Amino acid sequence: MTRAKVAVLISGSGTNMAALLYAAKQPECPYEIVLVASNNPDAEGLTLAHGEGIATFAQSHKGIERVAFDAIMQHQIEKAGATHVALAGYMRILSDAFVQHWDGRMLNIHPSLLPKYTGLHTHQRALDAGDKVAGCSVHLVTPELDAGPVLGQTEVLIRPNDTAETLAERVKIAEHQLYPRILSAYVSRDKDPEWLVAQVRERAMAQPGADEVSSHGMPCFGIIGGKKFAYVSVDHHGDGKTALLVKISGAEEQAMLIDSDEDRYYRPAYFGDGWIGIRLDLGDTDWDHIADWLAKSWRAVAPKKLTKLMDVAGEF
Ligand code: GRF
């Protein structure tokens, strides 16, 4: 198993980082921590990480411009070979360039049920609002603060006598459970059949008149009352693979595709020359390309009245 390589950025106690680090000691954990970095050389978490044999890096941000400081961090993260970044109590606003570089590969943990209470003092704000429930969220980092897509949340009930401190303490316990779990699921999702099928579904159902049925146990997409244009093969006869099957022009195109990349393309058993199998679980799937394949396959089976409508729409 190749594990995702995660750099964790902290500014303080680093208890979430510790939770990520200890979870990574389980042999089946799909990620490993390759670096713990901080803008605060006194961050307690650095000592813990160092003691556990993890590479650490600390550099105060004081007197350094934001973009230059982020470039220093970026250099260290790259040097450590990280594929993902996990923010864990990192108290710095990040430059757009840094956020863009890690687009889709940087997560954060936030102590509220987002979209409620972005920013600071989340627990006091929940108490002041008379909320019955607080909690924590793990989300993808996008340029707007605490506004990226939420990947997972845990609710924590508020007790009548809670203060911001007592509530924070319980939310932290929830955070420590949530973060490793969500990070694990996130880094392994491009091999997770359920996630892969959902990606295909979203793009297949965007075709005009598309419908989903189950065919021989496979998710299958066709035109309502018409022909099928895509199947997803999941662990067919226990082969452990997830692949998309779409229509092609025939034997020649099939041979050409397989020749161009024989790890990705294959001749799907029982489907004949008019179809191609495209592996979705190789970890580097280009989803725009898959959308193009689906559109092309749809066009191959769509009745004229539908393709004509599309041609007209395409002219404007
Ligand atoms: C956590 O409450 C986290 O949700 C927030 O900052 C705090 C970090 O705590 N982003 P720790 O350093 O992980 O103990």
Short mmCIF file of C-alpha atoms and ligand atoms in Angstrom, two decimals:
data_model
loop_
_atom_site.label_atom_id
_atom_site.label_comp_id
_atom_site.label_asym_id
_atom_site.label_seq_id
_atom_site.Cartn_x
_atom_site.Cartn_y
_atom_site.Cartn_z
CA MET A 1 0.00 0.00 0.00
CA THR A 2 1.37 3.43 -0.89
CA ARG A 3 0.44 5.91 1.79
CA ALA A 4 -0.40 9.55 1.23
CA LYS A 5 2.31 11.79 2.66
CA VAL A 6 0.93 14.47 4.92
CA ALA A 7 2.54 17.66 6.23
CA VAL A 8 0.79 19.01 9.33
CA LEU A 9 0.93 22.73 10.09
CA ILE A 10 0.42 23.84 13.69
CA SER A 11 0.78 26.96 15.81
CA GLY A 12 0.02 25.74 19.30
CA SER A 13 -0.56 22.70 21.46
CA GLY A 14 -0.90 20.42 18.46
CA THR A 15 -3.30 17.93 20.00
CA ASN A 16 -5.01 17.39 16.64
CA MET A 17 -1.62 16.81 15.06
CA ALA A 18 -0.92 14.23 17.79
CA ALA A 19 -4.24 12.52 17.02
CA LEU A 20 -3.30 12.37 13.32
CA LEU A 21 0.17 11.11 14.17
CA TYR A 22 -0.95 8.31 16.47
CA ALA A 23 -3.70 7.22 14.08
CA ALA A 24 -1.00 6.92 11.39
CA LYS A 25 0.77 4.29 13.51
CA GLN A 26 -1.94 1.79 12.68
CA PRO A 27 -0.62 -0.41 9.87
CA GLU A 28 -3.76 0.04 7.76
CA CYS A 29 -3.75 3.85 7.99
CA PRO A 30 -3.66 5.21 4.41
CA TYR A 31 -1.50 8.21 5.26
CA GLU A 32 1.76 8.93 7.06
CA ILE A 33 3.01 12.16 8.59
CA VAL A 34 6.17 13.31 6.84
CA LEU A 35 6.54 16.75 8.43
CA VAL A 36 5.18 18.86 11.28
CA ALA A 37 5.84 22.54 10.62
CA SER A 38 5.03 25.62 12.65
CA ASN A 39 5.16 29.40 12.47
CA ASN A 40 5.69 29.32 16.23
CA PRO A 41 9.06 27.86 17.32
CA ASP A 42 7.63 27.38 20.83
CA ALA A 43 4.63 25.32 19.69
CA GLU A 44 4.33 22.40 22.10
CA GLY A 45 3.37 20.06 19.32
CA LEU A 46 6.85 20.31 17.81
CA THR A 47 8.37 18.61 20.84
CA LEU A 48 5.87 15.78 20.68
CA ALA A 49 6.40 15.24 16.95
CA HIS A 50 10.18 15.37 17.27
CA GLY A 51 10.02 12.86 20.14
CA GLU A 52 8.06 10.53 17.87
CA GLY A 53 10.75 10.70 15.22
CA ILE A 54 8.85 12.94 12.81
CA ALA A 55 10.71 15.65 10.87
CA THR A 56 9.87 19.12 12.18
CA PHE A 57 10.40 22.63 10.92
CA ALA A 58 9.84 25.89 12.78
CA GLN A 59 10.21 29.43 11.56
CA SER A 60 8.63 32.51 13.11
CA HIS A 61 6.57 34.53 10.65
CA LYS A 62 7.52 37.77 12.41
CA GLY A 63 9.06 40.35 10.08
CA ILE A 64 8.49 38.22 6.97
CA GLU A 65 5.86 39.11 4.36
CA ARG A 66 3.00 36.64 4.03
CA VAL A 67 3.83 35.48 0.50
CA ALA A 68 7.53 35.08 1.31
CA PHE A 69 6.72 33.23 4.52
CA ASP A 70 4.35 30.83 2.75
CA ALA A 71 7.06 30.21 0.15
CA ILE A 72 9.42 29.13 2.96
CA MET A 73 6.77 26.71 4.24
CA GLN A 74 6.06 25.50 0.72
CA HIS A 75 9.73 24.72 0.20
CA GLN A 76 9.89 22.66 3.41
CA ILE A 77 6.68 20.81 2.62
CA GLU A 78 7.93 19.92 -0.86
CA LYS A 79 11.30 18.88 0.50
CA ALA A 80 9.49 16.46 2.81
CA GLY A 81 7.69 14.99 -0.22
CA ALA A 82 4.20 15.75 1.07
CA THR A 83 1.20 15.00 -1.15
CA HIS A 84 -1.30 16.61 1.24
CA VAL A 85 -1.36 19.33 3.89
CA ALA A 86 -3.38 19.12 7.11
CA LEU A 87 -3.88 22.37 9.00
CA ALA A 88 -4.31 21.71 12.71
CA GLY A 89 -4.64 24.91 14.69
CA TYR A 90 -2.43 26.82 12.25
CA MET A 91 -3.15 30.42 13.12
CA ARG A 92 -2.06 32.06 9.89
CA ILE A 93 -4.12 33.37 6.99
CA LEU A 94 -2.63 31.70 3.93
CA SER A 95 -1.65 33.46 0.71
CA ASP A 96 -3.73 32.73 -2.39
CA ALA A 97 -0.73 31.19 -4.14
CA PHE A 98 -0.26 28.68 -1.31
CA VAL A 99 -3.97 27.81 -1.20
CA GLN A 100 -4.06 27.40 -4.97
CA HIS A 101 -1.02 25.16 -4.98
CA TRP A 102 -2.68 22.78 -2.53
CA ASP A 103 -6.16 23.04 -4.05
CA GLY A 104 -8.05 19.81 -3.28
CA ARG A 105 -5.14 18.50 -1.18
CA MET A 106 -5.30 20.69 1.93
CA LEU A 107 -7.68 20.07 4.84
CA ASN A 108 -8.44 22.00 8.02
CA ILE A 109 -10.22 21.27 11.27
CA HIS A 110 -12.52 23.92 12.67
CA PRO A 111 -14.26 23.92 16.08
CA SER A 112 -17.83 24.58 14.94
CA LEU A 113 -20.53 23.05 12.81
CA LEU A 114 -19.69 24.97 9.64
CA PRO A 115 -21.09 27.01 7.98
CA LYS A 116 -21.91 28.31 11.47
CA TYR A 117 -19.24 30.35 13.25
CA THR A 118 -16.29 30.72 10.92
CA GLY A 119 -13.27 32.48 12.45
CA LEU A 120 -12.49 32.69 16.16
CA HIS A 121 -14.34 32.31 19.51
CA THR A 122 -16.65 29.69 18.07
CA HIS A 123 -17.64 28.14 21.42
CA GLN A 124 -18.57 31.42 23.09
CA ARG A 125 -20.57 32.41 20.05
CA ALA A 126 -22.48 29.12 20.11
CA LEU A 127 -23.24 29.62 23.83
CA ASP A 128 -24.28 33.26 23.33
CA ALA A 129 -26.64 32.22 20.56
CA GLY A 130 -28.30 29.70 22.91
CA ASP A 131 -27.41 26.77 20.62
CA LYS A 132 -28.22 23.29 21.86
CA VAL A 133 -25.52 21.69 19.76
CA ALA A 134 -21.92 22.58 18.97
CA GLY A 135 -19.29 20.49 17.22
CA CYS A 136 -16.42 20.39 14.79
CA SER A 137 -15.89 20.18 11.04
CA VAL A 138 -13.15 19.02 8.71
CA HIS A 139 -13.18 20.90 5.43
CA LEU A 140 -11.14 21.49 2.31
CA VAL A 141 -9.25 24.75 2.33
CA THR A 142 -10.26 27.32 -0.27
CA PRO A 143 -9.27 31.01 -0.46
CA GLU A 144 -12.21 32.17 1.67
CA LEU A 145 -11.63 31.53 5.41
CA ASP A 146 -13.34 28.36 6.75
CA ALA A 147 -15.63 28.25 3.71
CA GLY A 148 -14.38 25.23 1.73
CA PRO A 149 -16.51 22.09 1.21
CA VAL A 150 -17.19 20.26 4.46
CA LEU A 151 -15.93 16.66 4.42
CA GLY A 152 -17.21 15.58 7.82
CA GLN A 153 -18.65 16.83 11.11
CA THR A 154 -19.31 15.64 14.66
CA GLU A 155 -22.01 17.13 16.84
CA VAL A 156 -21.31 17.78 20.53
CA LEU A 157 -24.30 18.50 22.76
CA ILE A 158 -24.12 21.69 24.81
CA ARG A 159 -24.80 21.26 28.54
CA PRO A 160 -26.72 23.85 30.58
CA ASN A 161 -23.66 24.86 32.63
CA ASP A 162 -21.13 24.81 29.81
CA THR A 163 -18.55 27.57 29.53
CA ALA A 164 -16.47 28.14 26.40
CA GLU A 165 -13.68 26.18 28.13
CA THR A 166 -15.71 23.12 29.17
CA LEU A 167 -17.33 22.99 25.76
CA ALA A 168 -13.97 23.36 23.97
CA GLU A 169 -12.62 20.43 25.96
CA ARG A 170 -15.36 18.07 24.77
CA VAL A 171 -15.24 19.37 21.21
CA LYS A 172 -11.50 18.65 21.19
CA ILE A 173 -12.19 14.99 21.99
CA ALA A 174 -14.56 14.91 19.04
CA GLU A 175 -11.96 16.65 16.86
CA HIS A 176 -9.35 14.05 17.69
CA GLN A 177 -11.69 11.28 16.54
CA LEU A 178 -12.94 13.07 13.45
CA TYR A 179 -9.76 14.37 11.85
CA PRO A 180 -7.83 11.09 11.36
CA ARG A 181 -10.98 9.39 10.11
CA ILE A 182 -11.84 12.06 7.55
CA LEU A 183 -8.25 12.50 6.41
CA SER A 184 -7.97 8.72 5.92
CA ALA A 185 -11.18 8.59 3.90
CA TYR A 186 -10.15 11.61 1.86
CA VAL A 187 -6.71 10.38 0.84
CA SER A 188 -8.10 6.96 -0.13
CA ARG A 189 -11.25 8.14 -1.88
CA ASP A 190 -9.78 7.83 -5.38
CA LYS A 191 -9.64 4.07 -4.78
CA ASP A 192 -13.01 3.89 -3.02
CA PRO A 193 -15.56 2.31 -5.42
CA GLU A 194 -18.45 4.23 -3.87
CA TRP A 195 -16.76 7.59 -4.43
CA LEU A 196 -15.72 6.59 -7.95
CA VAL A 197 -19.26 5.53 -8.87
CA ALA A 198 -20.57 8.84 -7.48
CA GLN A 199 -18.12 10.75 -9.71
CA VAL A 200 -19.34 8.87 -12.78
CA ARG A 201 -22.98 9.25 -11.75
CA GLU A 202 -22.68 13.03 -11.47
CA ARG A 203 -21.24 13.28 -14.99
CA ALA A 204 -23.41 10.60 -16.61
CA MET A 205 -26.65 12.03 -15.23
CA ALA A 206 -25.69 15.42 -16.67
CA GLN A 207 -26.32 13.99 -20.16
CA PRO A 208 -29.74 14.87 -21.57
CA GLY A 209 -32.42 12.25 -20.91
CA ALA A 210 -30.05 10.15 -18.79
CA ASP A 211 -31.30 7.55 -16.37
CA GLU A 212 -29.63 5.09 -13.99
CA VAL A 213 -30.50 1.43 -13.62
CA SER A 214 -28.69 -1.59 -12.29
CA SER A 215 -27.57 -4.11 -14.89
CA HIS A 216 -26.03 -7.43 -13.81
CA GLY A 217 -25.27 -5.70 -10.52
CA MET A 218 -23.45 -2.83 -12.24
CA PRO A 219 -24.49 0.82 -12.04
CA CYS A 220 -25.60 1.50 -15.60
CA PHE A 221 -26.51 4.73 -17.37
CA GLY A 222 -28.76 4.97 -20.39
CA ILE A 223 -31.24 7.19 -22.11
CA ILE A 224 -34.75 6.88 -20.71
CA GLY A 225 -36.54 4.25 -22.80
CA GLY A 226 -33.44 3.95 -24.99
CA LYS A 227 -29.94 2.53 -25.13
CA LYS A 228 -27.23 2.31 -22.49
CA PHE A 229 -24.13 4.47 -22.81
CA ALA A 230 -22.08 3.67 -19.68
CA TYR A 231 -21.53 0.96 -17.10
CA VAL A 232 -19.35 0.99 -14.01
CA SER A 233 -17.65 -2.32 -13.38
CA VAL A 234 -16.97 -2.74 -9.66
CA ASP A 235 -14.93 -5.73 -8.55
CA HIS A 236 -16.16 -7.82 -11.50
CA HIS A 237 -15.65 -11.52 -10.64
CA GLY A 238 -13.56 -10.33 -7.69
CA ASP A 239 -10.94 -8.60 -9.86
CA GLY A 240 -10.74 -5.74 -7.34
CA LYS A 241 -10.95 -3.14 -10.12
CA THR A 242 -13.26 -0.20 -10.66
CA ALA A 243 -13.67 0.84 -14.29
CA LEU A 244 -15.93 2.77 -16.62
CA LEU A 245 -17.23 1.06 -19.75
CA VAL A 246 -18.19 3.37 -22.62
CA LYS A 247 -18.96 3.06 -26.31
CA ILE A 248 -16.28 3.45 -28.96
CA SER A 249 -16.26 3.20 -32.75
CA GLY A 250 -14.98 -0.38 -32.96
CA ALA A 251 -12.06 -2.82 -32.89
CA GLU A 252 -9.56 -0.37 -34.34
CA GLU A 253 -10.14 2.34 -31.74
CA GLN A 254 -10.19 -0.31 -29.02
CA ALA A 255 -6.78 -1.68 -30.06
CA MET A 256 -5.36 1.82 -30.38
CA LEU A 257 -6.48 2.82 -26.88
CA ILE A 258 -5.16 -0.36 -25.26
CA ASP A 259 -1.89 0.11 -27.10
CA SER A 260 -1.61 3.72 -25.89
CA ASP A 261 -1.98 2.81 -22.20
CA GLU A 262 -2.48 -0.83 -21.37
CA ASP A 263 -2.72 -0.26 -17.61
CA ARG A 264 -5.71 2.04 -18.06
CA TYR A 265 -7.64 0.68 -21.07
CA TYR A 266 -8.88 -2.85 -21.60
CA ARG A 267 -11.31 -4.90 -23.65
CA PRO A 268 -14.32 -5.54 -21.42
CA ALA A 269 -15.31 -9.20 -21.39
CA TYR A 270 -18.74 -9.92 -22.95
CA PHE A 271 -19.08 -6.39 -24.38
CA GLY A 272 -17.36 -6.92 -27.72
CA ASP A 273 -15.46 -4.47 -29.90
CA GLY A 274 -17.82 -1.52 -29.49
CA TRP A 275 -16.87 -0.82 -25.90
CA ILE A 276 -13.76 0.13 -23.95
CA GLY A 277 -12.96 -0.36 -20.25
CA ILE A 278 -11.26 2.60 -18.55
CA ARG A 279 -9.78 2.02 -15.10
CA LEU A 280 -10.95 4.63 -12.59
CA ASP A 281 -8.94 3.42 -9.61
CA LEU A 282 -5.39 4.22 -10.67
CA GLY A 283 -5.28 7.37 -8.54
CA ASP A 284 -4.70 9.79 -11.42
CA THR A 285 -8.09 9.89 -13.15
CA ASP A 286 -8.75 13.04 -15.15
CA TRP A 287 -12.44 13.61 -14.44
CA ASP A 288 -12.90 16.13 -17.24
CA HIS A 289 -11.64 13.47 -19.61
CA ILE A 290 -14.14 10.99 -18.15
CA ALA A 291 -16.91 13.57 -18.68
CA ASP A 292 -15.82 13.82 -22.35
CA TRP A 293 -15.91 10.02 -22.70
CA LEU A 294 -19.43 9.95 -21.26
CA ALA A 295 -20.63 12.72 -23.59
CA LYS A 296 -19.14 10.92 -26.60
CA SER A 297 -20.69 7.61 -25.57
CA TRP A 298 -24.05 9.29 -24.97
CA ARG A 299 -23.89 10.80 -28.45
CA ALA A 300 -23.24 7.36 -29.95
CA VAL A 301 -26.56 6.03 -28.68
CA ALA A 302 -28.74 9.13 -28.34
CA PRO A 303 -31.72 9.45 -30.70
CA LYS A 304 -31.44 12.18 -33.34
CA LYS A 305 -34.02 14.40 -31.70
CA LEU A 306 -31.77 14.70 -28.61
CA THR A 307 -28.45 15.13 -30.45
CA LYS A 308 -30.03 17.76 -32.70
CA LEU A 309 -31.12 19.74 -29.66
CA MET A 310 -27.55 19.56 -28.37
CA ASP A 311 -26.12 20.67 -31.71
CA VAL A 312 -28.42 23.68 -31.75
CA ALA A 313 -27.52 24.53 -28.14
CA GLY A 314 -23.84 24.22 -29.01
CA GLU A 315 -24.15 26.84 -31.74
CA PHE A 316 -24.98 29.59 -29.28
C1 GRF B 1 -8.63 23.23 17.46
O1 GRF B 1 -9.73 23.55 18.26
C2 GRF B 1 -8.96 23.32 16.01
O2 GRF B 1 -10.29 23.03 15.73
C3 GRF B 1 -8.68 24.77 15.70
O3 GRF B 1 -7.55 25.09 16.49
C4 GRF B 1 -7.49 24.24 17.62
C5 GRF B 1 -6.15 23.58 17.60
O4 GRF B 1 -5.91 22.84 18.75
N1 GRF B 1 -8.48 24.98 14.29
P1 GRF B 1 -4.66 21.86 18.85
O5 GRF B 1 -3.41 22.73 18.59
O6 GRF B 1 -4.81 20.81 17.82
O7 GRF B 1 -4.66 21.32 20.24
#
